[in-house]
């Protein structure tokens, strides 16, 4: 019998689908549930990439194993199908983005199906289906009703190439996360979602979930909670200028103030400022820079002193100057700071450049560090009532003082900003809002959802930043749902992150016309038990979807405060040369070619064997061949079936150890070592020259989650049992039988017994000598002495002769 993957693989894929073995049972199931989730793909024009199957296969191994362990498993697939690439392609080629997207979905489906992933295809969803986005729009309306969606003139990030607004999370190192183009500021009226209202809970509830530390840390960092105080400074203009500081203890050292170039007081004070022209010129310069340029990149501080308005330090009573400088951002704190050049680097640089006084107010200890941690060691000096106090004490005392005087109060601040939720593009969910001159913004009635995307002639984004939908006058003009008068539809659409913020809920009950999912389904399936996805989504998708989920929890739609009980992340698969796979580098491996030449089982094994799951790993054709050999060796076991029964004593230990290893390693992302254990067991079996039916049966079940097709074929051909391998119970190992056979060896020094060691039975001479020398008692005896002779009597004795 020859191993023919091309015949075997499609055969079993069809059988599984026919029998519906991977279809999850409904919420009425009596089994315990298990919900395994991968990030649903964007169906790009490039098709599947060898990077995609890595997480899919990993959770497929888990999902298949869970079914064998008796769980009702939900392992679904769908499409995150709105998005710019299809829209850009459509514009260029004058076709409809939906057509292209549907074609891409078909291609992706076929490719994924060829891998034998046990997805429940009966629950497939797509964010572009009106039946789906009806509920995306519904969630938006609930947010609106609770005051968590609002429209506001905003200084927003504008991608010069995508011609649309970006959320802060989409600006990475100062450029567009998607296309790498320059990001500038633009003032636009935007729909915003109040994610900031959930900032504290998004931090606190990380305690409820099992996420890698690096993911938790990145989320906390992004949310950026800090504690300090707001302090009011009197100004000669009569207005109070309020600052946010994390170091109120340093107030005596505040020798000048800085406000951001966009601070509203500049307009207010315009006629008091003798150098207003210079100030305006500086404002214009700053507007052309991104936040990134203004903060991370600005080594050389710039600014203009306001001539005509000064401030008063509230504790020293001293008059201090006010500057505008672009290192102070309008969007953080109050957009104004008290500058303490002795203890803040940025203020120090600025003070040096502008010749401003520097007063030290903390001595000893690392003050810079104290700004970021709460462990403070310094002592206050030159600080009046605070002198002699530690930083910690001084913070408390000054805050109490400010509160008592009514000129300040303790304050918690977050770096997190509200989520800019509108895009001036066609290919997204229409925002279901109508503007009426009389009534203002009015929501589209829920009974009219979905609000469908109309067909348009041209998808071209406009340079003015208006959505292409704005040109569709007959769609835009409508009647006000409240007063019936003439009104206009919102023409911006939702960002790509909308549909993916709740998709996992739809899988629980994908065809429900009356709710995003039924109460029963939500109760039964929530939360997702294991979610694997990319690190790049930590501050985007993962944060956004946690926010939506918390909101849905608050309004009683979902039963748990957190959507995902456990999150893991995979590393990338690189090209053979160790570089990121890309067309331009010519190092792309197409999974179709691998499936064609070696088979899906080999590809799956290789994806899991390639290295530490959490790290990136370069593709290797030799590695693929090694995995193909494992499949063939397994296939050939059928030829050495013998008449004996059960697991033979000489293999019992090896079998139980492998069962344990595969069971345990697949729970902790060590898929590679699980496969290595199967390879080792294969060696033990072939060394016997034969295999019993029971041995082949157990081996087949253990290998099945990794290589599902070939195992089904061997199971059937060798009549190893009833039904499908996929329906067998997962083998239980016996802890007692996992124990390795050990021997006692005697360790002598110059012929005298000095220690006895328990070692594995099959130990080699090198290992025995190394273990003997590492034994503490022996190591001590040897001390610095030279070993002149080493004798090893296999399985019995080590003798070391020292001088
Ligand atoms: C006085 C001071 C003294 C400060 C000192 C720091 C150290 P985090 O920790 O990131 O929250 N700041 C406040 N608002 C700002 C803005 N809009 N743009 C730029 N910087 C701003 O940072 C808070 C600190 O950053 C605040 O505390 C303020 O400087 C500055 F030894 O006030 B500090
Ligand atoms: Zn109206």
Short mmCIF file of N, CA and C in Angstrom, two decimals, residues 358-509:
data_model
loop_
_atom_site.label_atom_id
_atom_site.label_comp_id
_atom_site.label_asym_id
_atom_site.label_seq_id
_atom_site.Cartn_x
_atom_site.Cartn_y
_atom_site.Cartn_z
N UNK A 358 16.45 77.04 37.75
CA UNK A 358 16.32 75.63 38.08
C UNK A 358 16.49 75.50 39.59
N UNK A 359 15.44 75.09 40.27
CA UNK A 359 15.50 74.99 41.74
C UNK A 359 15.32 73.53 42.15
N UNK A 360 16.34 73.03 42.84
CA UNK A 360 16.26 71.65 43.29
C UNK A 360 15.34 71.57 44.51
N UNK A 361 14.37 70.64 44.46
CA UNK A 361 13.46 70.52 45.60
C UNK A 361 13.45 69.12 46.23
N UNK A 362 14.15 68.18 45.59
CA UNK A 362 14.27 66.85 46.19
C UNK A 362 15.74 66.49 46.21
N UNK A 363 16.21 66.00 47.35
CA UNK A 363 17.61 65.59 47.43
C UNK A 363 17.71 64.12 47.79
N UNK A 364 18.75 63.47 47.22
CA UNK A 364 18.96 62.05 47.50
C UNK A 364 17.89 61.24 46.79
N UNK A 365 18.21 59.98 46.60
CA UNK A 365 17.22 59.13 45.92
C UNK A 365 17.18 59.46 44.45
N UNK A 366 16.56 58.58 43.71
CA UNK A 366 16.49 58.80 42.28
C UNK A 366 15.14 59.43 41.94
N UNK A 367 15.16 60.72 41.74
CA UNK A 367 13.91 61.45 41.57
C UNK A 367 13.25 61.10 40.24
N UNK A 368 14.07 60.95 39.22
CA UNK A 368 13.52 60.62 37.91
C UNK A 368 12.72 59.33 37.99
N UNK A 369 13.33 58.38 38.65
CA UNK A 369 12.68 57.08 38.80
C UNK A 369 11.41 57.23 39.64
N UNK A 370 11.49 58.09 40.62
CA UNK A 370 10.35 58.27 41.51
C UNK A 370 9.11 58.75 40.76
N UNK A 371 9.33 59.38 39.64
CA UNK A 371 8.19 59.86 38.86
C UNK A 371 7.43 58.69 38.25
N UNK A 372 8.10 57.59 38.08
CA UNK A 372 7.47 56.47 37.38
C UNK A 372 7.08 55.33 38.31
N UNK A 373 7.78 55.22 39.43
CA UNK A 373 7.41 54.17 40.35
C UNK A 373 6.86 54.89 41.58
N UNK A 374 6.42 54.14 42.54
CA UNK A 374 5.94 54.83 43.71
C UNK A 374 6.91 54.71 44.88
N UNK A 375 8.08 54.14 44.59
CA UNK A 375 9.03 53.99 45.68
C UNK A 375 9.92 55.21 45.71
N UNK A 376 9.71 56.00 46.70
CA UNK A 376 10.42 57.27 46.70
C UNK A 376 11.33 57.39 47.91
N UNK A 377 12.54 57.79 47.63
CA UNK A 377 13.53 57.77 48.68
C UNK A 377 14.05 59.16 49.03
N UNK A 378 13.78 60.13 48.12
CA UNK A 378 14.36 61.45 48.34
C UNK A 378 13.70 62.22 49.46
N UNK A 379 14.34 63.34 49.85
CA UNK A 379 13.83 64.19 50.92
C UNK A 379 13.65 65.61 50.35
N UNK A 380 12.56 66.27 50.73
CA UNK A 380 12.25 67.58 50.17
C UNK A 380 13.15 68.68 50.75
N UNK A 381 13.60 69.57 49.86
CA UNK A 381 14.38 70.75 50.28
C UNK A 381 13.82 71.97 49.53
N UNK A 382 14.17 73.16 49.97
CA UNK A 382 13.72 74.42 49.34
C UNK A 382 12.21 74.42 49.14
N UNK A 383 11.49 73.76 50.05
CA UNK A 383 10.07 73.55 49.80
C UNK A 383 9.18 73.95 50.97
N UNK A 384 9.58 74.98 51.70
CA UNK A 384 8.71 75.53 52.74
C UNK A 384 8.15 74.45 53.65
N UNK A 385 6.86 74.36 53.68
CA UNK A 385 6.19 73.42 54.60
C UNK A 385 6.51 71.96 54.31
N UNK A 386 7.09 71.69 53.16
CA UNK A 386 7.37 70.29 52.82
C UNK A 386 8.79 69.86 53.21
N UNK A 387 9.63 70.81 53.58
CA UNK A 387 11.04 70.50 53.85
C UNK A 387 11.18 69.34 54.83
N UNK A 388 12.07 68.43 54.48
CA UNK A 388 12.37 67.32 55.37
C UNK A 388 11.46 66.11 55.17
N UNK A 389 10.36 66.29 54.46
CA UNK A 389 9.46 65.16 54.23
C UNK A 389 10.00 64.28 53.10
N UNK A 390 9.59 63.01 53.11
CA UNK A 390 9.91 62.17 51.95
C UNK A 390 8.95 62.58 50.83
N UNK A 391 9.29 62.15 49.63
CA UNK A 391 8.46 62.47 48.46
C UNK A 391 7.02 61.99 48.69
N UNK A 392 6.94 60.78 49.21
CA UNK A 392 5.62 60.18 49.45
C UNK A 392 4.80 61.03 50.42
N UNK A 393 5.44 61.44 51.51
CA UNK A 393 4.75 62.27 52.50
C UNK A 393 4.39 63.63 51.91
N UNK A 394 5.32 64.16 51.16
CA UNK A 394 5.11 65.50 50.58
C UNK A 394 3.94 65.50 49.61
N UNK A 395 3.80 64.42 48.84
CA UNK A 395 2.68 64.34 47.90
C UNK A 395 1.36 64.43 48.65
N UNK A 396 1.29 63.67 49.74
CA UNK A 396 0.05 63.66 50.53
C UNK A 396 -0.21 65.03 51.12
N UNK A 397 0.82 65.62 51.71
CA UNK A 397 0.64 66.88 52.42
C UNK A 397 0.24 68.00 51.47
N UNK A 398 0.93 68.08 50.33
CA UNK A 398 0.64 69.19 49.41
C UNK A 398 -0.75 69.01 48.79
N UNK A 399 -1.12 67.76 48.52
CA UNK A 399 -2.43 67.53 47.92
C UNK A 399 -3.52 67.95 48.91
N UNK A 400 -3.33 67.59 50.18
CA UNK A 400 -4.30 67.99 51.21
C UNK A 400 -4.36 69.51 51.30
N UNK A 401 -3.21 70.14 51.24
CA UNK A 401 -3.14 71.60 51.33
C UNK A 401 -3.88 72.25 50.15
N UNK A 402 -3.64 71.75 48.96
CA UNK A 402 -4.29 72.31 47.76
C UNK A 402 -5.81 72.15 47.86
N UNK A 403 -6.23 70.99 48.35
CA UNK A 403 -7.68 70.75 48.47
C UNK A 403 -8.30 71.69 49.49
N UNK A 404 -7.58 71.87 50.59
CA UNK A 404 -8.07 72.75 51.65
C UNK A 404 -8.22 74.18 51.14
N UNK A 405 -7.25 74.61 50.35
CA UNK A 405 -7.28 75.99 49.83
C UNK A 405 -8.19 76.13 48.61
N UNK A 406 -8.68 74.98 48.12
CA UNK A 406 -9.55 75.03 46.94
C UNK A 406 -8.80 75.38 45.66
N UNK A 407 -7.52 75.05 45.60
CA UNK A 407 -6.76 75.37 44.39
C UNK A 407 -6.16 74.11 43.75
N UNK A 408 -6.71 72.97 44.11
CA UNK A 408 -6.21 71.74 43.49
C UNK A 408 -6.83 70.53 44.14
N UNK A 409 -6.61 69.37 43.53
CA UNK A 409 -7.16 68.13 44.07
C UNK A 409 -6.44 66.95 43.45
N UNK A 410 -6.53 65.81 44.15
CA UNK A 410 -5.92 64.59 43.64
C UNK A 410 -6.60 64.21 42.33
N UNK A 411 -5.84 63.60 41.42
CA UNK A 411 -6.42 63.30 40.10
C UNK A 411 -5.77 62.05 39.51
N UNK A 412 -6.61 61.21 38.94
CA UNK A 412 -6.11 60.04 38.20
C UNK A 412 -6.25 60.37 36.72
N UNK A 413 -5.24 60.06 35.95
CA UNK A 413 -5.30 60.32 34.51
C UNK A 413 -5.01 59.07 33.71
N UNK A 414 -5.54 59.01 32.52
CA UNK A 414 -5.28 57.88 31.63
C UNK A 414 -4.76 58.39 30.30
N UNK A 415 -3.83 57.65 29.72
CA UNK A 415 -3.33 58.01 28.39
C UNK A 415 -4.36 57.64 27.32
N UNK A 416 -5.15 56.63 27.64
CA UNK A 416 -6.15 56.15 26.69
C UNK A 416 -7.06 57.29 26.25
N UNK A 417 -7.34 57.35 24.95
CA UNK A 417 -8.25 58.37 24.39
C UNK A 417 -9.51 57.68 23.91
N UNK A 418 -10.57 58.45 23.75
CA UNK A 418 -11.78 57.88 23.18
C UNK A 418 -11.48 57.40 21.76
N UNK A 419 -12.27 56.44 21.33
CA UNK A 419 -12.01 55.72 20.07
C UNK A 419 -12.69 56.46 18.92
N UNK A 420 -11.89 56.93 17.97
CA UNK A 420 -12.44 57.60 16.79
C UNK A 420 -13.11 56.54 15.93
N UNK A 421 -14.41 56.65 15.78
CA UNK A 421 -15.16 55.53 15.25
C UNK A 421 -15.71 55.76 13.85
N UNK A 422 -15.35 56.86 13.17
CA UNK A 422 -15.87 56.98 11.81
C UNK A 422 -14.75 56.99 10.78
N UNK A 423 -15.06 56.47 9.62
CA UNK A 423 -14.11 56.45 8.50
C UNK A 423 -14.81 57.04 7.29
N UNK A 424 -14.06 57.80 6.52
CA UNK A 424 -14.67 58.45 5.35
C UNK A 424 -14.50 57.55 4.13
N UNK A 425 -14.95 56.32 4.30
CA UNK A 425 -14.79 55.36 3.22
C UNK A 425 -16.12 54.66 2.97
N UNK A 426 -16.18 53.96 1.86
CA UNK A 426 -17.41 53.28 1.47
C UNK A 426 -17.57 51.92 2.15
N UNK A 427 -16.50 51.13 2.11
CA UNK A 427 -16.62 49.70 2.42
C UNK A 427 -16.58 49.42 3.93
N UNK A 428 -17.66 49.75 4.59
CA UNK A 428 -17.79 49.51 6.02
C UNK A 428 -19.26 49.55 6.39
N UNK A 429 -19.57 49.27 7.65
CA UNK A 429 -20.96 49.31 8.09
C UNK A 429 -21.44 50.76 8.12
N UNK A 430 -22.59 51.07 7.49
CA UNK A 430 -23.12 52.43 7.63
C UNK A 430 -23.44 52.72 9.10
N UNK A 431 -23.13 53.92 9.51
CA UNK A 431 -23.46 54.33 10.88
C UNK A 431 -24.93 54.74 10.89
N UNK A 432 -25.76 54.05 11.68
CA UNK A 432 -27.22 54.23 11.56
C UNK A 432 -27.73 55.48 12.27
N UNK A 433 -27.29 56.65 11.80
CA UNK A 433 -27.71 57.90 12.41
C UNK A 433 -28.16 58.86 11.32
N UNK A 434 -29.11 59.71 11.69
CA UNK A 434 -29.70 60.66 10.75
C UNK A 434 -29.60 62.04 11.38
N UNK A 435 -29.25 63.04 10.54
CA UNK A 435 -29.17 64.39 11.08
C UNK A 435 -30.35 65.23 10.60
N UNK A 436 -31.06 65.80 11.55
CA UNK A 436 -32.23 66.63 11.25
C UNK A 436 -31.94 68.02 11.78
N UNK A 437 -32.21 69.04 10.97
CA UNK A 437 -31.96 70.42 11.38
C UNK A 437 -32.68 70.72 12.69
N UNK A 438 -33.88 70.15 12.81
CA UNK A 438 -34.70 70.46 13.98
C UNK A 438 -34.34 69.61 15.20
N UNK A 439 -34.13 68.31 14.97
CA UNK A 439 -33.95 67.39 16.10
C UNK A 439 -32.49 67.04 16.39
N UNK A 440 -31.58 67.46 15.52
CA UNK A 440 -30.18 67.07 15.73
C UNK A 440 -29.98 65.63 15.29
N UNK A 441 -29.04 64.93 15.94
CA UNK A 441 -28.78 63.53 15.57
C UNK A 441 -29.87 62.63 16.12
N UNK A 442 -30.43 61.81 15.24
CA UNK A 442 -31.51 60.90 15.63
C UNK A 442 -31.12 59.49 15.16
N UNK A 443 -31.23 58.49 16.04
CA UNK A 443 -30.87 57.14 15.62
C UNK A 443 -31.89 56.55 14.65
N UNK A 444 -31.42 55.76 13.72
CA UNK A 444 -32.32 55.01 12.85
C UNK A 444 -33.06 54.02 13.76
N UNK A 445 -34.38 53.89 13.63
CA UNK A 445 -35.11 52.95 14.50
C UNK A 445 -34.57 51.53 14.35
N UNK A 446 -34.48 50.82 15.47
CA UNK A 446 -33.93 49.47 15.43
C UNK A 446 -34.69 48.56 14.46
N UNK A 447 -35.99 48.83 14.31
CA UNK A 447 -36.79 48.00 13.40
C UNK A 447 -36.35 48.17 11.95
N UNK A 448 -35.63 49.25 11.66
CA UNK A 448 -35.18 49.47 10.28
C UNK A 448 -33.78 48.91 10.01
N UNK A 449 -33.20 48.27 11.01
CA UNK A 449 -31.88 47.67 10.80
C UNK A 449 -32.06 46.34 10.08
N UNK A 450 -31.12 45.88 9.27
CA UNK A 450 -29.88 46.58 8.94
C UNK A 450 -30.09 47.77 8.01
N UNK A 451 -29.32 48.79 8.24
CA UNK A 451 -29.26 49.88 7.28
C UNK A 451 -28.20 49.45 6.26
N UNK A 452 -28.68 49.09 5.07
CA UNK A 452 -27.78 48.50 4.08
C UNK A 452 -26.92 49.53 3.38
N UNK A 453 -25.75 49.06 3.00
CA UNK A 453 -24.85 49.88 2.18
C UNK A 453 -25.47 49.99 0.79
N UNK A 454 -25.65 51.19 0.27
CA UNK A 454 -26.19 51.30 -1.08
C UNK A 454 -25.10 51.03 -2.11
N UNK A 455 -25.51 50.69 -3.32
CA UNK A 455 -24.54 50.55 -4.42
C UNK A 455 -24.12 51.95 -4.85
N UNK A 456 -22.85 52.18 -5.02
CA UNK A 456 -22.43 53.50 -5.53
C UNK A 456 -21.65 53.31 -6.82
N UNK A 457 -21.56 54.39 -7.57
CA UNK A 457 -20.84 54.35 -8.84
C UNK A 457 -19.34 54.32 -8.60
N UNK A 458 -18.93 55.16 -7.64
CA UNK A 458 -17.50 55.31 -7.44
C UNK A 458 -17.18 55.23 -5.94
N UNK A 459 -16.12 54.51 -5.62
CA UNK A 459 -15.75 54.33 -4.22
C UNK A 459 -14.64 55.27 -3.83
N UNK A 460 -14.18 56.02 -4.80
CA UNK A 460 -13.05 56.93 -4.62
C UNK A 460 -13.21 57.79 -3.35
N UNK A 461 -12.24 57.72 -2.43
CA UNK A 461 -12.34 58.64 -1.30
C UNK A 461 -12.07 60.06 -1.81
N UNK A 462 -12.65 61.04 -1.16
CA UNK A 462 -12.49 62.41 -1.64
C UNK A 462 -11.36 63.08 -0.88
N UNK A 463 -10.71 64.04 -1.52
CA UNK A 463 -9.61 64.74 -0.86
C UNK A 463 -10.12 65.62 0.28
N UNK A 464 -11.39 66.01 0.19
CA UNK A 464 -11.93 66.86 1.25
C UNK A 464 -12.21 66.05 2.49
N UNK A 465 -12.08 64.72 2.37
CA UNK A 465 -12.30 63.91 3.55
C UNK A 465 -13.77 63.57 3.74
N UNK A 466 -14.56 63.64 2.69
CA UNK A 466 -15.95 63.21 2.80
C UNK A 466 -16.07 61.80 2.24
N UNK A 467 -16.98 61.03 2.85
CA UNK A 467 -17.16 59.67 2.40
C UNK A 467 -17.75 59.64 0.99
N UNK A 468 -17.41 58.62 0.18
CA UNK A 468 -18.02 58.48 -1.15
C UNK A 468 -19.55 58.38 -1.06
N UNK A 469 -20.05 57.94 0.08
CA UNK A 469 -21.50 57.84 0.25
C UNK A 469 -22.18 59.21 0.17
N UNK A 470 -21.41 60.26 0.49
CA UNK A 470 -21.98 61.61 0.51
C UNK A 470 -22.50 62.00 -0.87
N UNK A 471 -21.94 61.36 -1.92
CA UNK A 471 -22.37 61.70 -3.28
C UNK A 471 -23.70 61.05 -3.66
N UNK A 472 -24.16 60.09 -2.86
CA UNK A 472 -25.39 59.36 -3.15
C UNK A 472 -26.58 60.11 -2.60
N UNK A 473 -26.97 61.18 -3.27
CA UNK A 473 -27.95 62.07 -2.65
C UNK A 473 -29.27 61.38 -2.31
N UNK A 474 -29.72 60.43 -3.16
CA UNK A 474 -31.02 59.83 -2.83
C UNK A 474 -30.95 58.88 -1.64
N UNK A 475 -29.76 58.39 -1.33
CA UNK A 475 -29.61 57.58 -0.12
C UNK A 475 -29.47 58.49 1.10
N UNK A 476 -28.74 59.57 0.89
CA UNK A 476 -28.44 60.48 2.00
C UNK A 476 -29.71 61.19 2.48
N UNK A 477 -30.53 61.67 1.51
CA UNK A 477 -31.74 62.40 1.90
C UNK A 477 -32.78 61.43 2.40
N UNK A 478 -33.28 61.70 3.58
CA UNK A 478 -34.26 60.80 4.16
C UNK A 478 -35.18 61.62 5.06
N UNK A 479 -36.10 60.93 5.69
CA UNK A 479 -37.01 61.63 6.60
C UNK A 479 -36.52 61.44 8.03
N UNK A 480 -36.65 62.46 8.83
CA UNK A 480 -36.23 62.36 10.23
C UNK A 480 -37.12 61.35 10.95
N UNK A 481 -36.51 60.34 11.59
CA UNK A 481 -37.32 59.34 12.28
C UNK A 481 -38.15 59.93 13.41
N UNK A 482 -37.76 61.11 13.88
CA UNK A 482 -38.48 61.68 15.01
C UNK A 482 -39.63 62.59 14.55
N UNK A 483 -39.28 63.62 13.68
CA UNK A 483 -40.30 64.61 13.32
C UNK A 483 -40.82 64.43 11.89
N UNK A 484 -40.20 63.53 11.14
CA UNK A 484 -40.66 63.30 9.78
C UNK A 484 -40.18 64.34 8.78
N UNK A 485 -39.53 65.36 9.26
CA UNK A 485 -39.01 66.41 8.36
C UNK A 485 -37.82 65.93 7.57
N UNK A 486 -37.36 66.77 6.62
CA UNK A 486 -36.21 66.37 5.80
C UNK A 486 -34.96 66.22 6.67
N UNK A 487 -34.20 65.18 6.39
CA UNK A 487 -32.99 64.92 7.17
C UNK A 487 -31.96 64.21 6.31
N UNK A 488 -30.77 64.13 6.81
CA UNK A 488 -29.64 63.56 6.06
C UNK A 488 -29.03 62.40 6.84
N UNK A 489 -28.69 61.35 6.09
CA UNK A 489 -28.02 60.23 6.75
C UNK A 489 -26.56 60.54 7.00
N UNK A 490 -26.03 59.94 8.04
CA UNK A 490 -24.57 59.94 8.27
C UNK A 490 -23.94 59.20 7.09
N UNK A 491 -22.89 59.79 6.52
CA UNK A 491 -22.26 59.12 5.37
C UNK A 491 -20.93 58.46 5.72
N UNK A 492 -20.41 58.72 6.90
CA UNK A 492 -19.20 57.99 7.32
C UNK A 492 -19.60 56.56 7.65
N UNK A 493 -18.64 55.66 7.56
CA UNK A 493 -18.90 54.26 7.91
C UNK A 493 -18.04 53.87 9.11
N UNK A 494 -18.30 52.68 9.63
CA UNK A 494 -17.57 52.24 10.83
C UNK A 494 -16.17 51.75 10.45
N UNK A 495 -15.24 51.77 11.41
CA UNK A 495 -13.89 51.28 11.14
C UNK A 495 -13.88 49.76 11.09
N UNK A 496 -12.81 49.19 10.56
CA UNK A 496 -12.76 47.74 10.41
C UNK A 496 -12.86 47.01 11.76
N UNK A 497 -12.49 47.71 12.82
CA UNK A 497 -12.49 47.06 14.13
C UNK A 497 -13.89 46.86 14.70
N UNK A 498 -14.92 47.38 14.03
CA UNK A 498 -16.27 47.27 14.56
C UNK A 498 -16.75 45.82 14.51
N UNK A 499 -16.74 45.25 13.32
CA UNK A 499 -17.28 43.89 13.15
C UNK A 499 -16.54 42.86 13.98
N UNK A 500 -15.26 43.09 14.24
CA UNK A 500 -14.48 42.09 14.97
C UNK A 500 -14.59 42.29 16.48
N UNK A 501 -15.31 43.32 16.91
CA UNK A 501 -15.40 43.57 18.35
C UNK A 501 -16.39 42.65 19.05
N UNK A 502 -17.18 41.93 18.28
CA UNK A 502 -18.18 41.06 18.93
C UNK A 502 -18.42 39.76 18.18
N UNK A 503 -17.66 39.47 17.14
CA UNK A 503 -17.97 38.35 16.24
C UNK A 503 -18.08 37.00 16.94
N UNK A 504 -17.25 36.82 17.98
CA UNK A 504 -17.26 35.53 18.69
C UNK A 504 -18.62 35.25 19.31
N UNK A 505 -19.39 36.31 19.62
CA UNK A 505 -20.73 36.11 20.18
C UNK A 505 -21.68 35.54 19.12
N UNK A 506 -21.50 36.00 17.89
CA UNK A 506 -22.39 35.55 16.83
C UNK A 506 -22.22 34.06 16.54
N UNK A 507 -20.98 33.57 16.73
CA UNK A 507 -20.75 32.13 16.51
C UNK A 507 -21.62 31.28 17.42
N UNK A 508 -21.97 31.82 18.56
CA UNK A 508 -22.74 31.04 19.54
C UNK A 508 -24.13 30.72 19.01
N UNK A 509 -24.61 31.55 18.09
CA UNK A 509 -25.98 31.41 17.59
C UNK A 509 -26.07 32.17 16.26
#
